[in-house]
Short mmCIF file of C-alpha atoms in Angstrom, two decimals:
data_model
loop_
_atom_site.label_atom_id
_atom_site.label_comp_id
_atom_site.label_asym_id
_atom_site.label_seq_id
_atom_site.Cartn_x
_atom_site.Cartn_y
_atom_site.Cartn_z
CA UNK A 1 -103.47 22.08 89.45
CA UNK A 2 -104.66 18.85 87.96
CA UNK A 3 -107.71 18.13 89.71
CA UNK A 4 -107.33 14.09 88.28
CA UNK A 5 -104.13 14.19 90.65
CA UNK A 6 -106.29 14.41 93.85
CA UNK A 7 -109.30 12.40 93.50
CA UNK A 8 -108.02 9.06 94.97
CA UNK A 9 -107.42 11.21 98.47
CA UNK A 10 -110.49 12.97 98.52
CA UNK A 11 -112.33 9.60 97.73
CA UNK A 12 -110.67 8.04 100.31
CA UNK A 13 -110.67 10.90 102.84
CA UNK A 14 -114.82 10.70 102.11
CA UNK A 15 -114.93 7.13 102.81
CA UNK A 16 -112.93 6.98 105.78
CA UNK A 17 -115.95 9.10 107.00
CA UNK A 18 -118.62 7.26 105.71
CA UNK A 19 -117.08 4.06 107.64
CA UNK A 20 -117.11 5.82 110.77
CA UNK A 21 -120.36 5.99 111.08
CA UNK A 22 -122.66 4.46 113.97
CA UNK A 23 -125.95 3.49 112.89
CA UNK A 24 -127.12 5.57 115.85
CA UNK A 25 -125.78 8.64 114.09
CA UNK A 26 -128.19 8.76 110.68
CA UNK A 27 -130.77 10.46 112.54
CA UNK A 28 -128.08 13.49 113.19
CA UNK A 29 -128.19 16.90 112.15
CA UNK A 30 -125.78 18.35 109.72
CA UNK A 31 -124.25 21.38 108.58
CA UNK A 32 -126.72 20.98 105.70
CA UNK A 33 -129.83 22.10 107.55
CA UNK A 34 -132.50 20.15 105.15
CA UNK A 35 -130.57 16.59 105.49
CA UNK A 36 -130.10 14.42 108.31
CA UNK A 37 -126.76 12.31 108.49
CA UNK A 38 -128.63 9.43 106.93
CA UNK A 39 -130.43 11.35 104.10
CA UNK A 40 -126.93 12.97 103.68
CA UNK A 41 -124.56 10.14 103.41
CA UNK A 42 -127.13 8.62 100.30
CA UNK A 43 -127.29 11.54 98.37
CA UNK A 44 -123.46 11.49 98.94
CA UNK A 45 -123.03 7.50 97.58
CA UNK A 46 -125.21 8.65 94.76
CA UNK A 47 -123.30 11.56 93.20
CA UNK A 48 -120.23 9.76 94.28
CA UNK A 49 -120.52 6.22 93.62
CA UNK A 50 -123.25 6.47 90.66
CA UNK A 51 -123.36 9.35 88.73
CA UNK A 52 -119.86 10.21 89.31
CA UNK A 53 -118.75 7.56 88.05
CA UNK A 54 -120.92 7.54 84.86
CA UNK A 55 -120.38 11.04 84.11
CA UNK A 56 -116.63 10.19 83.82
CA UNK A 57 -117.47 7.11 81.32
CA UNK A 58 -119.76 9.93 79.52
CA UNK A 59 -122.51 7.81 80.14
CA UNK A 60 -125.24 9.98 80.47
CA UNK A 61 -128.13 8.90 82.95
CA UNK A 62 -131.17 8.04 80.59
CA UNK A 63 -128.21 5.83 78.92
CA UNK A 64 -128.19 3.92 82.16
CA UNK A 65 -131.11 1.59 82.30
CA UNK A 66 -131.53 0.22 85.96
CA UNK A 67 -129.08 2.16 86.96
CA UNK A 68 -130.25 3.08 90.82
CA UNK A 69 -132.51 6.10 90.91
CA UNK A 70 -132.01 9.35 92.98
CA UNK A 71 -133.40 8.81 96.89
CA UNK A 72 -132.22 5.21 96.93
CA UNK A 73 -131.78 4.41 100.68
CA UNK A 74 -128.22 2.78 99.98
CA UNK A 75 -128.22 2.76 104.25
CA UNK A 76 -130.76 -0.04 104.47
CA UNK A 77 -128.75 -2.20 102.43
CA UNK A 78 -126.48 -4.75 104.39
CA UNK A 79 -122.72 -3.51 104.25
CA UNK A 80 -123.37 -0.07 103.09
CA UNK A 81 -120.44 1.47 103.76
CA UNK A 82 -118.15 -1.24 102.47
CA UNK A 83 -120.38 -1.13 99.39
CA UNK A 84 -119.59 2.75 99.00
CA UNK A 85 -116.14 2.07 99.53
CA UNK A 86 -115.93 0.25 96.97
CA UNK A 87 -118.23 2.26 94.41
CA UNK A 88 -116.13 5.67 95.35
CA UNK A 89 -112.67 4.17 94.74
CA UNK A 90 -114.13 3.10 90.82
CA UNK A 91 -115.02 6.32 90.74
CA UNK A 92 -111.81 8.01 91.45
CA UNK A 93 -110.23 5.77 89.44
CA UNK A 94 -112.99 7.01 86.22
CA UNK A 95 -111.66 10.42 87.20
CA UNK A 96 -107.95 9.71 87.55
CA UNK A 97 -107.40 9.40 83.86
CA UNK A 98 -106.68 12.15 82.17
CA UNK A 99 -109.87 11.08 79.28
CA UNK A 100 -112.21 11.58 81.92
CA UNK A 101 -111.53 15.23 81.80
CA UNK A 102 -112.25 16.16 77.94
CA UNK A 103 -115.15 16.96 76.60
CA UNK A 104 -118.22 16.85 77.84
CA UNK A 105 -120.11 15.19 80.21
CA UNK A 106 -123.23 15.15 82.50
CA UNK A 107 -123.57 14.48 86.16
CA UNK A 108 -128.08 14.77 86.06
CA UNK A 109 -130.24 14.84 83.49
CA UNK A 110 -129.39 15.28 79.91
CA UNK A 111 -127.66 18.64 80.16
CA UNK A 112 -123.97 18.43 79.57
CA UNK A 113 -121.43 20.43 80.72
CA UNK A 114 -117.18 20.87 80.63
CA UNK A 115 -116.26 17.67 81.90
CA UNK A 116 -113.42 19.42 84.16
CA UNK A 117 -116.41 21.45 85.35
CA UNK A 118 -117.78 18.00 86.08
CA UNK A 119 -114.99 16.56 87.77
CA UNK A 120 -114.80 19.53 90.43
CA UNK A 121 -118.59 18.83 91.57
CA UNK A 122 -117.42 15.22 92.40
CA UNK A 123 -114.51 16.61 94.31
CA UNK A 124 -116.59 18.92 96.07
CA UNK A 125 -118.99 16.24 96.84
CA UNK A 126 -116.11 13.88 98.24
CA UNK A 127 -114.39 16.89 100.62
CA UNK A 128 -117.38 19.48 101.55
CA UNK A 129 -120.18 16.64 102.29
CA UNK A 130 -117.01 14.41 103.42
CA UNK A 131 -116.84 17.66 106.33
CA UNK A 132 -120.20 17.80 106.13
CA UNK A 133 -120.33 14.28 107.67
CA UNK A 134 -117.25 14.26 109.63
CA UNK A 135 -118.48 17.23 111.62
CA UNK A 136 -122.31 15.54 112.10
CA UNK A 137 -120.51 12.50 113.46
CA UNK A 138 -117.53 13.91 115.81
CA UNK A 139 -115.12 12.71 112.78
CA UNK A 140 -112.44 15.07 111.16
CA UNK A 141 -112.08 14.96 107.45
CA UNK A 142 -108.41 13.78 106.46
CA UNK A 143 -107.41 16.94 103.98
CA UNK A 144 -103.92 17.64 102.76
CA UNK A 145 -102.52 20.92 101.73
CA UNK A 146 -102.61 19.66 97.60
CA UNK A 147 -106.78 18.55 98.65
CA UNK A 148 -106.98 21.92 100.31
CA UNK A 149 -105.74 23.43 97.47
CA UNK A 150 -107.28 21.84 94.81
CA UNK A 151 -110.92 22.19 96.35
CA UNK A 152 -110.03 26.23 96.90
CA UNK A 153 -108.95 26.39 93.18
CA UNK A 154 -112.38 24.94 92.01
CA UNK A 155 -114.61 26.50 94.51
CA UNK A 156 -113.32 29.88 93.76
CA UNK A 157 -114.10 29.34 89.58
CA UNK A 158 -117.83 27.97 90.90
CA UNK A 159 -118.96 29.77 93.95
CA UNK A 160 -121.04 32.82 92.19
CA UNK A 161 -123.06 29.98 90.06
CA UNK A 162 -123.29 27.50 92.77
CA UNK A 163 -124.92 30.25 94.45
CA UNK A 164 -127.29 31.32 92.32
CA UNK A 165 -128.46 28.00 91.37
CA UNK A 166 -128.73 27.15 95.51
CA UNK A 167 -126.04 24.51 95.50
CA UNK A 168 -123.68 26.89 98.14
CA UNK A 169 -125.42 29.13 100.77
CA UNK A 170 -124.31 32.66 101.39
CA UNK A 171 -120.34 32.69 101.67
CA UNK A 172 -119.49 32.80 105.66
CA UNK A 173 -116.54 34.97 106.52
CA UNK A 174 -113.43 33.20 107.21
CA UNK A 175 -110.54 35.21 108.19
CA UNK A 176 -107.57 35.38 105.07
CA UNK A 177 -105.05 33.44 107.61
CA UNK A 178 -107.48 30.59 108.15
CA UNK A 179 -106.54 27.39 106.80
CA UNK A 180 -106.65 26.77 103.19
CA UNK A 181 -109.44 24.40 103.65
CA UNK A 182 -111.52 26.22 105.88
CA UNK A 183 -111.55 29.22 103.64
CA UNK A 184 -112.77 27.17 100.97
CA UNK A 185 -115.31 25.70 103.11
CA UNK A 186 -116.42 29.47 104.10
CA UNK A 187 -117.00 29.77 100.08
CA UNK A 188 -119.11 27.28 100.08
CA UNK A 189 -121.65 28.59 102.54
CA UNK A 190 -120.11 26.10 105.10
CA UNK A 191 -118.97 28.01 108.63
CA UNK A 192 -116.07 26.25 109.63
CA UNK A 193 -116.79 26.53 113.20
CA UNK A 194 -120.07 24.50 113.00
CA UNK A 195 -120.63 22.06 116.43
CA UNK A 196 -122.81 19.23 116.41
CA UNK A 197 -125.15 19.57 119.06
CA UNK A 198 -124.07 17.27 122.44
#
């Protein structure tokens, strides 16, 4: 599957997320045990709606002068979520054209990488911390079977080196007739069954 084919819907699906959100809620917990919904949702505008979107110009981040720096509190700033809204939908557009996809490119630092390896991590960003979110905030994540399948697809290629670089937890066992989507959240180190606390 072309992953360029789906990253309108999984920027959107993210977003619709991100908008739902009370500012009584960015104190929550997450499924991400080391980020709060607040802390969450930033580091989520910033791979989504900044570096994403440079890494699919090929701009690489030291070629970015004042370009916002990593631990920005974008949730302090008046009409956050419209902002990211709008940052998120440039980016999917970036990643919707088929140039985005060759060559190489770099998401952090100055190390590049396949740019379709690339693209996946801002997918993944979009629908797992889009869940991530969704589930924090008593929201569920608008996924499609093509999403579903497109996020399984890359996952699978990734998991082993997410893991060993800490980016995934340990995979949680998810049974083979789940869902699509919740298998490829079990991949990910996510457990599909994860409850906010009342």
């Amino acid at each position: 599957m072309e992953l360029r084919s789906v990253m309108t819907r999984a920027s959107e699906a993210a977003v619709d997320i991100v908008c739902g959100i009370g500012p009584d809620q960015l104190d929550g917990r997450t499924p991400c045990p080391e980020l709060k919904v607040g802390a969450l949702v930033n580091h989520l505008i910033f791979l989504t709606g900044v570096r994403g979107y440079a890494a699919g110009l090929k701009q690489l981040p030291q070629d970015r002068p004042g370009q916002v720096a990593e631990g920005h509190d974008f949730t302090a700033e008046a009409g956050w979520a419209e902002a990211y809204a709008a940052r998120s939908a440039a980016t999917a557009a970036v990643w919707s054209d088929p140039q985005a996809w060759d060559g190489e490119t770099a998401m952090t630092g100055s190390s590049r990488m396949q740019a379709r390896f690339i693209g996946g991590i801002v997918l993944g960003e979009w629908l797992l911390h889009g869940w991530d979110l969704a589930v924090a905030t008593g929201q569920k994540l608008n996924v499609d079977d093509a999403l579903a399948a497109a996020l399984y697809e890359d996952i699978t290629e990734k998991a082993e080196m997410a893991r060993q670089y800490g980016v995934y937890g340990p995979e949680v066992t998810v049974p083979p007739t789940a869902p699509l989507f919740d298998r490829a959240l079990g991949l990910a180190g996510r457990d599909p069954s994860w409850k906010r606390q009342a």
